[in-house]
Structure formats: C-alpha cells, structure tokens
Coordinates of C-alpha atoms and ligand atoms in Angstrom, one line a residue:
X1 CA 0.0 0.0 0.0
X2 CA 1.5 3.8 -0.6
X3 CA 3.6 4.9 2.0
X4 CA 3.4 8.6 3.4
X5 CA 6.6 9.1 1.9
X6 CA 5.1 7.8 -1.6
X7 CA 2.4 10.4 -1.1
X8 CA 4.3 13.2 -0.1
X9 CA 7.0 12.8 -3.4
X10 CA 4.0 12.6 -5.3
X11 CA 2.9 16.1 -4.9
X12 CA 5.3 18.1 -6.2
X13 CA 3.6 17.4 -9.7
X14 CA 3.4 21.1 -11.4
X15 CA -0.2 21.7 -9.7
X16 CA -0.9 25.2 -9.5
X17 CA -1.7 26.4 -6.0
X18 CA -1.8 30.2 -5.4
X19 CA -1.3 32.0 -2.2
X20 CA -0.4 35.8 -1.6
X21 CA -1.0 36.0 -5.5
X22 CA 1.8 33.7 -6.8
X23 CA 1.5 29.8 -7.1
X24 CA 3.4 27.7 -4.6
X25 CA 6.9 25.7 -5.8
X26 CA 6.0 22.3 -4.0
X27 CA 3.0 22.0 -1.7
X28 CA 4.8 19.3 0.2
X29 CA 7.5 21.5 1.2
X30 CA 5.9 25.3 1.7
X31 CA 5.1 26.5 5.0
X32 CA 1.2 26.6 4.2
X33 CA 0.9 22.8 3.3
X34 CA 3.1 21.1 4.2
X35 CA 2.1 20.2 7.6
X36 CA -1.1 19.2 6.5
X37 CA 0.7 17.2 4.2
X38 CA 2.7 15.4 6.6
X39 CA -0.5 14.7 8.7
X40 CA -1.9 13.0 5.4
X41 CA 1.2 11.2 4.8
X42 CA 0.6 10.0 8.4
X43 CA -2.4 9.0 7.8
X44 CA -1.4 6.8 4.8
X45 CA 1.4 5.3 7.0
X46 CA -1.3 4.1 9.5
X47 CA -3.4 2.3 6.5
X48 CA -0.5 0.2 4.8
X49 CA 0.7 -1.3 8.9
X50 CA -1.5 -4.5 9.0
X51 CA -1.3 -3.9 12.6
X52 CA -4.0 -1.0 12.9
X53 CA -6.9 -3.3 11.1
X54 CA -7.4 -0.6 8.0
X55 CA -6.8 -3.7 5.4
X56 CA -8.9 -5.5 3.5
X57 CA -8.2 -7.9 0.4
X58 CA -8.9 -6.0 -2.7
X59 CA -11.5 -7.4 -4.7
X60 CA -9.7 -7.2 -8.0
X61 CA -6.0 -8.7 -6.8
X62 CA -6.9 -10.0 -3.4
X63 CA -4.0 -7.9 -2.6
X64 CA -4.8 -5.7 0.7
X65 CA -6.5 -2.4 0.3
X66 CA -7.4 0.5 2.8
X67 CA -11.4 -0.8 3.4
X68 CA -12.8 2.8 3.5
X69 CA -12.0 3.0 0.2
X70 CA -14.7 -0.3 -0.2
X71 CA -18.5 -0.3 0.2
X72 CA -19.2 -2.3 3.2
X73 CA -21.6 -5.1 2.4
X74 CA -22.4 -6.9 5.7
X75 CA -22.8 -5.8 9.5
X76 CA -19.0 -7.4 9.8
X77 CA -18.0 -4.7 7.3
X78 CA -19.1 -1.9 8.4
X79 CA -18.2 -2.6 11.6
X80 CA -14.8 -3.2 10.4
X81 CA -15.5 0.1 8.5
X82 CA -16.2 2.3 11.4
X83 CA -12.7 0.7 13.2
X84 CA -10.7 1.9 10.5
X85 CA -12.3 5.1 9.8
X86 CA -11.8 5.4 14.0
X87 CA -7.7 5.4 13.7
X88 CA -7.8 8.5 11.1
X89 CA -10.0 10.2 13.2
X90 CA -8.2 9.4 16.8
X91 CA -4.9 10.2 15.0
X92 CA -5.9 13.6 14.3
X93 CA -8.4 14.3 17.0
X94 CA -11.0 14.5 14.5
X95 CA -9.6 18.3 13.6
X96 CA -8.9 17.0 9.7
X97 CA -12.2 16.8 8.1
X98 CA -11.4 16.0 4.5
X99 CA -9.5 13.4 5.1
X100 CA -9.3 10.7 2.4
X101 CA -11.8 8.7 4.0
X102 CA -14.5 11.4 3.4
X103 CA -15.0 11.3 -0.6
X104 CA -13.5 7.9 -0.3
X105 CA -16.8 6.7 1.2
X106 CA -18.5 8.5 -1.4
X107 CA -16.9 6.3 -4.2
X108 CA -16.8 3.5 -2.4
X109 CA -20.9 4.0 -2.3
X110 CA -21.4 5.2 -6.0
X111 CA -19.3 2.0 -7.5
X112 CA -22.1 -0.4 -5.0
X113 CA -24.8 1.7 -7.5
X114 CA -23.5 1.6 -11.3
X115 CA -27.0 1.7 -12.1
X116 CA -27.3 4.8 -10.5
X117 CA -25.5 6.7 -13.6
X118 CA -25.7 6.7 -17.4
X119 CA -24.4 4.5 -19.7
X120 CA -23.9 7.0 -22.8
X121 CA -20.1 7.8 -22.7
X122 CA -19.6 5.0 -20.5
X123 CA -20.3 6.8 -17.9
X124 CA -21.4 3.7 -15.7
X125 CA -17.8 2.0 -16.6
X126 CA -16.1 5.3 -15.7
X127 CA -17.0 5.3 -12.3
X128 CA -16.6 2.0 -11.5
X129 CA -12.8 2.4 -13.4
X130 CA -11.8 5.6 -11.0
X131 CA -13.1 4.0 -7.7
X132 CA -11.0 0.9 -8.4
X133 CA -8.1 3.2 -9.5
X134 CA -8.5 4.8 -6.2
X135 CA -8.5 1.5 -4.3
X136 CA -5.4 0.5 -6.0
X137 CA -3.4 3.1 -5.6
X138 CA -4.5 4.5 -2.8
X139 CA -5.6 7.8 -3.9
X140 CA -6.3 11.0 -2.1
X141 CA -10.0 12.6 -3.2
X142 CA -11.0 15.5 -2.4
X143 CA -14.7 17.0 -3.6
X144 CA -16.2 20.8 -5.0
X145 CA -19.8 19.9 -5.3
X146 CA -21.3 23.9 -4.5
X147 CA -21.6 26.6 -6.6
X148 CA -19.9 29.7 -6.0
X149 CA -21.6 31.8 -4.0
X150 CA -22.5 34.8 -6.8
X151 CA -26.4 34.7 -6.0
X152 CA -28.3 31.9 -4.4
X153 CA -31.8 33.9 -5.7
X154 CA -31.0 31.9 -9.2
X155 CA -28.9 29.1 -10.1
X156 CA -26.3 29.3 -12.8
X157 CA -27.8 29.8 -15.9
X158 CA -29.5 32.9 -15.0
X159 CA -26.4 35.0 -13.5
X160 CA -24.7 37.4 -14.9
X161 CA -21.7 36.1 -18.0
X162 CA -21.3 32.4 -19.2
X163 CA -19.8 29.7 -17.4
X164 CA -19.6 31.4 -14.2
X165 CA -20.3 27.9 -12.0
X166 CA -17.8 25.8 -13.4
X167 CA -19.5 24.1 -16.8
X168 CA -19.3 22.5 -20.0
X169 CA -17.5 24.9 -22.9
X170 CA -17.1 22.3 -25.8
X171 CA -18.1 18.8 -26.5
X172 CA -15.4 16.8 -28.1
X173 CA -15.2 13.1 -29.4
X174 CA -12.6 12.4 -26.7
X175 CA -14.0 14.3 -24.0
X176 CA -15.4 17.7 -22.5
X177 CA -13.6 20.8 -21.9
X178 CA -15.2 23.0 -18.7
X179 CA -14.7 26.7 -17.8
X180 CA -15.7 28.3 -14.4
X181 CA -15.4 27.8 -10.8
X182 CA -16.6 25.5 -7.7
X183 CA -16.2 26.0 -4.2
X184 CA -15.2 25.0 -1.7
X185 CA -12.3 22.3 -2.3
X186 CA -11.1 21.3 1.2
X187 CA -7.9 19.3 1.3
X188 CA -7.9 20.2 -2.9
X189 CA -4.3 21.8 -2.7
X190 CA -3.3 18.5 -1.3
X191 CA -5.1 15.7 -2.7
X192 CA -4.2 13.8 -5.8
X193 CA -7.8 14.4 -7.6
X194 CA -11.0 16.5 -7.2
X195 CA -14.6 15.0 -7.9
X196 CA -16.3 18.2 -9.0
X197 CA -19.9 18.1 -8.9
X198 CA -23.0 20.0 -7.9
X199 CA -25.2 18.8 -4.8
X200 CA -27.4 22.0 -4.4
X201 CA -30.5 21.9 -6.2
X202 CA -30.5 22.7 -10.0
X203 CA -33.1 23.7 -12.2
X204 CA -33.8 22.3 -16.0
X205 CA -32.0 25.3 -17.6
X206 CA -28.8 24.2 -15.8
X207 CA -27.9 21.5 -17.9
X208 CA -24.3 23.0 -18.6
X209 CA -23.4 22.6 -15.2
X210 CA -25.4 19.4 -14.2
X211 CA -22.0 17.5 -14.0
X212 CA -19.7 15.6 -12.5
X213 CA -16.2 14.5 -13.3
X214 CA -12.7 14.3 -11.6
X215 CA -9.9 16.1 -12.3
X216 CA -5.9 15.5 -11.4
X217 CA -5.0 18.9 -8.9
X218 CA -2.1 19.5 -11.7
X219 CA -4.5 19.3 -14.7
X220 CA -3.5 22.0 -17.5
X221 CA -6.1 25.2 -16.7
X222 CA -6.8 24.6 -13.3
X223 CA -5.9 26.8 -10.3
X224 CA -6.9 26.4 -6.9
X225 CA -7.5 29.6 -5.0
X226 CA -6.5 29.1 -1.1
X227 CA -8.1 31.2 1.4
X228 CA -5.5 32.5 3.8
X229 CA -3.2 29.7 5.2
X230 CA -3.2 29.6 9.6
X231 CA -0.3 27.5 9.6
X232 CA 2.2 30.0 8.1
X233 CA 1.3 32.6 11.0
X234 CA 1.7 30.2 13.7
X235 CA 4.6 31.1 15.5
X236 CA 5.3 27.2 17.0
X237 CA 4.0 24.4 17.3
X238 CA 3.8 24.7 21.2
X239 CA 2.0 28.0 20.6
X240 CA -0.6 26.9 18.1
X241 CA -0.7 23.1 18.3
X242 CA -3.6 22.4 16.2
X243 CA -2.9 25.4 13.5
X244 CA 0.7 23.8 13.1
X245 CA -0.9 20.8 12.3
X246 CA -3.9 20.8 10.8
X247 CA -4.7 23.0 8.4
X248 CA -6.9 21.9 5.7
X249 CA -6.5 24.4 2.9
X250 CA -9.9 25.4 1.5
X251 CA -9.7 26.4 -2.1
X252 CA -11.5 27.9 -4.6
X253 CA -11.1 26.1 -8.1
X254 CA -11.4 27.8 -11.5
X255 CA -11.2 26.3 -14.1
X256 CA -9.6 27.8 -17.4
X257 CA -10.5 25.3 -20.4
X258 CA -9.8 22.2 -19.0
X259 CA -9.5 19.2 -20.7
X260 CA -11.5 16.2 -19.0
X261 CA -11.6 12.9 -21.1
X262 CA -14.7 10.9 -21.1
X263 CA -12.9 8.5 -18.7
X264 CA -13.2 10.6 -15.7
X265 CA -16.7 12.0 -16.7
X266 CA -19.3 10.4 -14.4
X267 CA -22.4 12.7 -14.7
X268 CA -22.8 14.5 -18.1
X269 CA -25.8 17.8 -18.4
X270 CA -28.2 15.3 -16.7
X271 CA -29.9 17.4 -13.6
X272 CA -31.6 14.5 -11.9
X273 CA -28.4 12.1 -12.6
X274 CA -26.3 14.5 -9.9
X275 CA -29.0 14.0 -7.0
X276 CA -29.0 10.2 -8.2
X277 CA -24.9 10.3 -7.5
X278 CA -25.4 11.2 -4.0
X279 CA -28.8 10.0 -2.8
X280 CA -29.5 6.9 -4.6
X281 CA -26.6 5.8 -3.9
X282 CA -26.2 5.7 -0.8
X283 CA -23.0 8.2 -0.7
X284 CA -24.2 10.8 1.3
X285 CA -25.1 8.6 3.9
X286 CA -21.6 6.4 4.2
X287 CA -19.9 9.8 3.8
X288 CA -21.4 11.9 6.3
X289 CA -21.6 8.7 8.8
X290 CA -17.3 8.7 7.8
X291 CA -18.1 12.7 9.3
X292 CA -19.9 12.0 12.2
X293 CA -17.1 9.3 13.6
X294 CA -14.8 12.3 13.1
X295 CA -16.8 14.6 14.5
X296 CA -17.6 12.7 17.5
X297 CA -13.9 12.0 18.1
X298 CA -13.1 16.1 17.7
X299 CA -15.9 16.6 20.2
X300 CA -14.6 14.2 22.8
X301 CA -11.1 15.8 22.3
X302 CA -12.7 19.5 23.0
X303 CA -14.6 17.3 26.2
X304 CA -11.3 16.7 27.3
X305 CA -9.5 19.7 27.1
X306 CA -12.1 20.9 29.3
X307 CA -11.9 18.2 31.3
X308 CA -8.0 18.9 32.0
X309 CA -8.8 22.9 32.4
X310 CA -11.2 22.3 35.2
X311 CA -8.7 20.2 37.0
X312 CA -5.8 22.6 36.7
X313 CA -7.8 25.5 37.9
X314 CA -9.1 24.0 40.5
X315 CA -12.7 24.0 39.6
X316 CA -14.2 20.8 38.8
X317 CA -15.9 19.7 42.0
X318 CA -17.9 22.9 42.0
X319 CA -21.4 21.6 41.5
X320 CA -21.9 24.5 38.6
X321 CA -18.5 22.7 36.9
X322 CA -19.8 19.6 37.5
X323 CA -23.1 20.2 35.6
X324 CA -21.3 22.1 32.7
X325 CA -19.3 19.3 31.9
X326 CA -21.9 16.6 32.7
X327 CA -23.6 18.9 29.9
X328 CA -20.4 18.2 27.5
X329 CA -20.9 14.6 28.6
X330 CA -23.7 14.5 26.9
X331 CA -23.1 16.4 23.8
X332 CA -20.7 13.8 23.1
X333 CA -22.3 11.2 23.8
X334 CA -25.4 11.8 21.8
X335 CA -23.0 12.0 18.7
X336 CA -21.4 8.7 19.5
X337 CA -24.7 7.3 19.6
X338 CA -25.9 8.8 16.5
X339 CA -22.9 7.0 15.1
X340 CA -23.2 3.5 16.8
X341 CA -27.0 3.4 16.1
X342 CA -26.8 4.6 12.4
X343 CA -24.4 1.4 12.5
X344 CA -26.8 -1.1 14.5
X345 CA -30.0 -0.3 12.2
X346 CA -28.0 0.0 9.0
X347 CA -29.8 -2.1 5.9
X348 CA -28.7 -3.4 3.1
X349 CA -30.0 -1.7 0.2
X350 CA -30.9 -3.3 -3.6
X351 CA -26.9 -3.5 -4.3
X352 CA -26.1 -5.2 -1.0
X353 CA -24.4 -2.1 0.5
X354 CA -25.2 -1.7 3.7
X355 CA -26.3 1.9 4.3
X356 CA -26.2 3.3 8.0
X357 CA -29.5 4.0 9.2
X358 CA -30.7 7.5 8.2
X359 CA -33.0 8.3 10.9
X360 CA -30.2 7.9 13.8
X361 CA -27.0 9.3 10.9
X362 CA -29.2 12.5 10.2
X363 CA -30.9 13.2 13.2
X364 CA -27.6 13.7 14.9
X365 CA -26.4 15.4 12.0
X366 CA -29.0 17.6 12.8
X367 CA -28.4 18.6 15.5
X368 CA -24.6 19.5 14.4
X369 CA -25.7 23.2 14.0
X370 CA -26.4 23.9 17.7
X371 CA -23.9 20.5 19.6
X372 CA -21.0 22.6 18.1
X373 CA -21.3 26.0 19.1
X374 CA -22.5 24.8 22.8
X375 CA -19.7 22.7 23.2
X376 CA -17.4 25.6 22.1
X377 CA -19.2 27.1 24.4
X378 CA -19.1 25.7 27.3
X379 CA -15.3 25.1 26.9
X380 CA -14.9 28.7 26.3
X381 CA -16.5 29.7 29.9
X382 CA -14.6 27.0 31.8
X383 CA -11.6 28.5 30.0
X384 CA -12.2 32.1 31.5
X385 CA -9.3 34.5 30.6
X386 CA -6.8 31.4 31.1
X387 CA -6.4 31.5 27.7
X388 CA -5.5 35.2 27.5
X389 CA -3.2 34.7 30.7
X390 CA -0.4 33.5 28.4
X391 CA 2.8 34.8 27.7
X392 CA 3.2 35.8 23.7
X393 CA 4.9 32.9 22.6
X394 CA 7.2 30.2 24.3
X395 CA 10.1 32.3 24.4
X396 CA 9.1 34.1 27.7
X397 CA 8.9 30.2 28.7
X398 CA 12.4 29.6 28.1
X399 CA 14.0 33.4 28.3
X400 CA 16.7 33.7 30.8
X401 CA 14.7 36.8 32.0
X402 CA 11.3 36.0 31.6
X403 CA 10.8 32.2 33.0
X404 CA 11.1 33.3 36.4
X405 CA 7.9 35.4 36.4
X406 CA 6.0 32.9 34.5
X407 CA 7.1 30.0 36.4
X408 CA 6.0 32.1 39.7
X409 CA 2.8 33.7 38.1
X410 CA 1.6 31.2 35.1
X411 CA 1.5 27.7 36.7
X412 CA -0.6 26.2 39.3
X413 CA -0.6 23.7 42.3
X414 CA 1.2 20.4 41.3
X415 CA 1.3 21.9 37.3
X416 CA 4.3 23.7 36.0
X417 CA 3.9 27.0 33.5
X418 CA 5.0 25.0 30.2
X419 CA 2.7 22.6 31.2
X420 CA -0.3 24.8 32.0
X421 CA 0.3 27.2 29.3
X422 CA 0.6 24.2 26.9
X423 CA -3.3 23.5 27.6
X424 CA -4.7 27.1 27.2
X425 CA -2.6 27.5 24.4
X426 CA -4.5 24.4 23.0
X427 CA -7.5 25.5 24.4
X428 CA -7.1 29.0 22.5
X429 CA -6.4 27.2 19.2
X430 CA -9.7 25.2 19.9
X431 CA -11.7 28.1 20.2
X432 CA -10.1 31.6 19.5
X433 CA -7.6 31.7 16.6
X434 CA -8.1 31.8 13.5
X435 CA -8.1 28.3 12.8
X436 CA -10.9 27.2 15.6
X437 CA -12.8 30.4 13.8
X438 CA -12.6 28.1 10.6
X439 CA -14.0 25.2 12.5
X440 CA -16.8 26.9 13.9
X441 CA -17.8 27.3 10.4
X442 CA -16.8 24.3 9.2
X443 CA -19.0 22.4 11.6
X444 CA -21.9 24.6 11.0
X445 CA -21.7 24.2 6.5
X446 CA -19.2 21.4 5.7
X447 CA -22.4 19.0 4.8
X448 CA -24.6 21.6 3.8
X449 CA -26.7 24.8 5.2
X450 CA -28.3 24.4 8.5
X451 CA -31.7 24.4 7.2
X452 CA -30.4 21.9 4.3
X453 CA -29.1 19.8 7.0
X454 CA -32.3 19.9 9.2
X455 CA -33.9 18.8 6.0
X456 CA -32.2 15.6 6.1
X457 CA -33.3 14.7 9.7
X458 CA -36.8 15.7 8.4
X459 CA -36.8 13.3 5.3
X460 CA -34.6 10.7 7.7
X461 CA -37.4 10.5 10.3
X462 CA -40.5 9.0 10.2
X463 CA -43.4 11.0 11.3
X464 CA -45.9 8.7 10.2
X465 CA -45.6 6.6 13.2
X466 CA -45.8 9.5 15.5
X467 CA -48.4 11.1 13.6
X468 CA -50.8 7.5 14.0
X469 CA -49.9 7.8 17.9
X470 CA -51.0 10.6 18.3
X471 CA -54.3 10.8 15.8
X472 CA -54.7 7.3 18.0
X473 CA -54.8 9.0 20.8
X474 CA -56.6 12.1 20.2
X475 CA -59.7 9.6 18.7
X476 CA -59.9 7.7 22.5
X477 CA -61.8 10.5 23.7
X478 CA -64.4 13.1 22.9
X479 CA -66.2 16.0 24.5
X480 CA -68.1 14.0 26.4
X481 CA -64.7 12.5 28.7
Ligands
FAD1 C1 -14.8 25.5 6.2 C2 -15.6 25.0 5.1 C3 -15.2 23.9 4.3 C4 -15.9 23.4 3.3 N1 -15.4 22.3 2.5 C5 -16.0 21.9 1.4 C6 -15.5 20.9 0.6 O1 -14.5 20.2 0.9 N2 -16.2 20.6 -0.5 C7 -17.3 21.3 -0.9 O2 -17.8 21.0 -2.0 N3 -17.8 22.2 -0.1 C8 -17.2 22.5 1.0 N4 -17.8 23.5 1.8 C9 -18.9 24.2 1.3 C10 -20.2 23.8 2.0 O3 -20.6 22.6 1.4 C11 -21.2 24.9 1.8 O4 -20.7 26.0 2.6 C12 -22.6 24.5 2.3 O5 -23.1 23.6 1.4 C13 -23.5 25.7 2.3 O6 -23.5 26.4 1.1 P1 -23.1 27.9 1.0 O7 -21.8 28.1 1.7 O8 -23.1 28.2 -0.4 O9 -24.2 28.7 1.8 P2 -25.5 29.2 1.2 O10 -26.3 28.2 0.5 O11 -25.2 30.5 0.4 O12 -26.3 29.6 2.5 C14 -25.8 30.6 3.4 C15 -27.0 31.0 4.3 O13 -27.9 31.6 3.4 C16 -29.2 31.2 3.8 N5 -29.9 30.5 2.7 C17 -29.3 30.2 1.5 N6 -30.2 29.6 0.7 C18 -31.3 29.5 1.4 C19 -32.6 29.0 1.1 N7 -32.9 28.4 0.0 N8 -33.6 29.0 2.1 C20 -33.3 29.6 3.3 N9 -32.1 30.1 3.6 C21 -31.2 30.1 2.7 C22 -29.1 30.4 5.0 O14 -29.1 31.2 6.2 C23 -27.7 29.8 4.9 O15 -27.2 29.4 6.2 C24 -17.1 24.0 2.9 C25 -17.6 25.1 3.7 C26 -16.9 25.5 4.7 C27 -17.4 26.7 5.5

C-alpha cells in the first residue's frame, strides 16, 4: 500500500496552487501545506501497517486495500469500517475533516450503484474504473460539489456572464472541456484528484453545469485559490498546536478550459443524474456517517480539554463545573450514539451495500448546527481568561529573563507554566484563533446549510408513526370525557 513518503513525493507534480497572488513551488514543502501534508502522509502510514486493522483484500487482486475505500456489504463490514475510519479520526483528534476517507466513502458508495449513472459515454464504466483506481493506488479525493456563491436567488444559468459555476464549454469526441469555478475544495491543494460536482438543487436550464467528473489537482487550466493559510502565522507548534498541524487548505477552483476525457466523466448535463450520484446511492449517507465518527472524536477531544482545564484550575468539583461538563458529557455522547445506532440499524439496500441507518446518521447530524457552538461554548466559559493569561509565545517560557515570572505567576498547584500554558494554548487554538474560527464554520456548512441539514433529519425520520400515535390517541376520547 502507498507509504506517506510515496504520497508526499508525489505532490510536487506542477499543480498550481496560489497563495499571496503567486503559485506555490511544491505544496509538500511550503510552509502553508506542508504540515497538512505530513498529517496525510501519516495517515497513509497508518493504513498500509497490517497492525491497525485498515486492510482489506482487494476485490480485484486479493492484494490488501485501505477498506474505507470499499462499500461495506455486511454488519461485519461496516463494523470493520467504522474501526478503521476510528484510527484517522483518533490520529488527528478529528480536527482533519477531509480526510481521504471522506470522498473515499463517497466512491466506495457510487461503484455499489453503477446503475445509479448513465451508460452513454460509459459513464457507468467510468466510475466503476476511477473508484478501483483509487482503491489500487490508494488515492487521495478531495470534492467541489457547490456553486460559488455569486447569488443563491438563481442558479447558474440565469447570473450574470457564461460559465460562471464551473460548466461544460465544448463537447469533443474524446471528451469535454469546462470553464468556471466551484467552491469549496477542502484538502484540494493537497489531494491527488478533485470529484467536482454539484449537490445543491439545480433547475432544467442548468444543464451545462449538471456534471460531474474528476480532475488531477495539476490538470493543465486549473488553479486552486487558497483562502488564507493559519499554519504560516503560527509562531510554534507549542503556541498553536492544532494550527501547526492541521490546516486543511480550503480552495477555490477555476477552471480555465480544462480538458476532462470521457474516462473521468461520471455525470454528463443530466440534472436528476447528480442528486441520483449522491442519494441513490447511498453516498451521502456512508460519507457523512465517515463525518460524524470524526466529528464525534473532535468533540470528545474539546470534552477533554475541558476536562484537564477544570482540574488545573481547581474547579471541577464545583457543582456549577460539575453540571457544565456533565452537559459536554452528553453532547458527546449523543453524537457517539448517533454514530453507533446509524451502525446497529444499518440495511442493506438493492446493491447489498449496507447503508447506516438514516434516521439515527441525520438526526444527529441535525443537531450539528447547535452541539458545536454549545460545546465551544461551554469550553470557552470554563476556560475564562486562562487562555488570555499566556505569555506571547514560548520564548518568555524559556528566556533567561522572563521564566522566572512565568514560572512564579503562570503555573498552578502540582502543574508547571509550560505545562499549563501548553493546555490554554491548545484550548485557545480550539476556540479563539483563526483556525478554531474556521472550524466553527466548518462544523456549521461542511455538509450543507443548517436548514439543508435539518432537511435531512426531516426526510430521515419517520413522522408517520408518530403522527398514527397521536391521531390514535386524540380519537380515545371526545367531548363527552
Ligand atoms: C470550512 C468549510 C469547508 C468546506 N469544505 C467543502 C468541501 O470540501 N467541498 C465542498 O464541496 N464544499 C465545502 N464547503 C462548502 C459547503 O458545502 C457549503 O458551505 C454549504 O453547502 C452551504 O452552502 P453555501 O456556503 O453556499 O451557503 P448558502 O447556500 O449560500 O447559505 C448561506 C446562508 O444563506 C441562507 N440561505 C441560502 N439559501 C437559502 C434557502 N434556499 N432557504 C433559506 N435560507 C437560505 C441560510 O441562512 C444559509 O445558512 C465547505 C464550507 C466551509 C465553511
């Protein structure tokens, strides 16, 4: 299986990446990516050792695979499934959303469902080609499946110039060349390919942009715009832990012509063929279960922190503590649920690939909108100004000068300053920097608007049952009782 190493020599592959208005050298090695790409790298490193149970035998070679790249077909599997996916997210705290995993599961749904897309163009072939392309060589996926945000009062065909959401330009023999742009590639600058798509709603005039196909990050024509790095104005690791870490890039792509041959189209000017990708196949659900294991893993990490910040200052047998992180507690442990009891009434669908239960996936999903911010919350007011009671950076830890006073002034009982500054510092980049700023609104959009999201749990639920209760009940009496 590729190595880390493997993945990181890979990049430096003439994509173009541009930050502060020039395009990077080598992703792998400028400040902005490359510690994102080293936490990928680790992450492929955990995969190919047999010892952390992320293999499976391929089901081309036999050889063994990374099984979240494979649609799990049995309770055994998915189980299995949710093990592996566990290690990624433990190994980076859950802080790395996109990680391969993500649009991994996605493929891994759409080649259970050939029958969910065309066959003109082979389009049906072409999927089921890339996803085993991606199992064999352990490729790194990233998606763009929304529009850019010019107007959300239309869709595409009615703003303002041609081609503005990335679509098709010219029809050739050999393929399709597409002009325009798609947000919001997370992980794009990074990744080896980009499935670019459309998941928001599009109307029967959109057919130029009802697509989707992948693209290699260094494909001739396309540029990926990078919102500001965090990781280059970190000034350590010790002082922004997570920032130094693990920052996903978010990009903007635009494409300028680009070539993409019919072999990497999988949705071509077919509206109802791009909700088909996503819904009938049972993608969205084994995706954004891969999101809630992570998420439930980044929220136990934030439980923790505020766990340890209680302790240190003293505070956690104050019944008012106790309650606020009983509260937390909870939080989490409604997500885990969510997660364990999308697993436990998962079904196998018409394919045989066993979807996780909707009602249990979206209803905590749901909820995702309002368990964030409280958690955030709540770790925010245990926190106090701890976090603003830090020196500058850690060289007033270690300054001939300056330790003294911080070692006197910045520590308390039975914890020493570098430790206890250590945690707030973490705590900070959990919840104040620029970074945790990010993840507030990654949490709150990465699957969709809140409404959107609360739509889900709507269609996931059924109110029919309840409904009968309580019709039931309002018929056992009358006027007369
Ligand atoms: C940090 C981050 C990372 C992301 N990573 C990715 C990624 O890797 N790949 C990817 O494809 N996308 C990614 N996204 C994009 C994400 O999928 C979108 O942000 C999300 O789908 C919401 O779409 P939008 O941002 O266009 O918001 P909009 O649809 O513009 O909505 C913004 C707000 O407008 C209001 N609104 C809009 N339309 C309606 C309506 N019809 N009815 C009522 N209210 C409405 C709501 O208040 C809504 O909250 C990411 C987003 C963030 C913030």
């Amino acid at each position: 299986m590729r190595t880390g190493k493997n993945y990181l020599a890979s990049l430096d592959d003439g994509r173009r990446v541009i930050v502060d208005g020039a395009p990077v050298d080598d992703v792998s090695s400028h400040p902005a990516f490359a510690p994102i790409a080293a936490t990928i790298a680790e992450l492929f490193d955990l995969a190919a050792d047999p010892a952390n149970g992320m293999q499976a035998p391929g089901p081309v070679t036999g050889e063994p695979v990374n099984r979240l790249y494979l649609p799990p077909r049995s309770p055994e599997d998915l189980r299995s499934w949710r093990t592996a996916a566990q290690v990624w997210a433990d190994h980076t705290h859950g802080w790395v959303g996109r990680s391969p995993d993500h649009v991994g599961a996605f493929l891994a749904a759409f080649s259970a469902h050939p029958e969910a897309f065309g066959d003109e163009h082979g389009l049906r072939q072409n999927v089921l080609d890339f996803q085993r392309r991606v199992v064999e060589n352990d490729l790194y996926v990233s998606y763009a499946i929304i529009p850019p945000q010019v107007s959300r009062a239309t869709t595409a065909h009615a703003w303002e110039g041609d081609l503005v959401q990335v679509g098709v330009k010219e029809v050739r023999d050999d393929g399709i060349v597409v002009r325009g742009a798609q947000m919001l590639a997370t992980g794009g600058a990074v990744a080896d390919e980009i499935l670019v798509s459309c998941i928001k709603p599009l109307q029967a005039e959109d057919q130029d942009f009802a697509n989707s196909f992948t693209v290699p990050v260094n494909a001739p024509g396309l540029t990926l715009y990078c919102r500001r790095p965090y990781a280059t104005a970190t000034t350590s690791a010790f002082d922004y832990p997570l920032s130094a870490r693990y920052d996903e890039t978010d990009a903007l792509l635009v494409f300028d012509d680009v070539f993409i041959p019919w072999k990497d189209v999988f949705v071509f000017k077919d509206v109802a063929g791009l909700r088909k990708q996503f819904f009938d196949t049972g993608a969205h659900a084994l995706g954004n279960w891969q999101a809630q294991i992570r998420f439930a893993t980044k929220l136990g990490f934030l439980a923790g922190i505020a766990r340890k910040i209680a302790a240190v200052n003293g505070v956690d047998k104050f019944p008012g503590v106790v309650e606020k992180l009983g509260e937390l507690a909870s939080l989490v442990s409604v997500v885990r649920s969510g997660v364990l009891a999308a697993e436990y009434t998962a079904a196998p669908d018409d394919q045989g690939l066993l979807r996780p239960g909707g009602q249990a996936l979206y209803g905590a999903m749901g909820l995702q909108a309002e368990v964030h911010p409280r958690v955030i919350g709540i770790l925010r007011e245990l926190a106090g100004g701890g976090v603003l009671q830090v020196p500058s950076s850690v060289a007033e830890l270690v300054g001939a000068t300056t330790r003294d006073d911080m070692e006197r002034y910045v520590s308390s009982p039975g914890v020493d300053a570098v430790e206890r500054v250590k945690l707030f510092k973490l705590a900070w980049d959990a919840v104040g920097s620029e970074f945790a700023g990010r993840h507030q609104q990654y949490e709150l959009f990465y699957a969709g608007a809140p409404f959107v999201v609360k739509g889900y749990a709507f269609r996931n639920f059924d109110y029919s049952t309840p409904v009968r209760a309580v019709d039931a009940f309002l018929g056992s009496y009358g006027t007369e009782a």
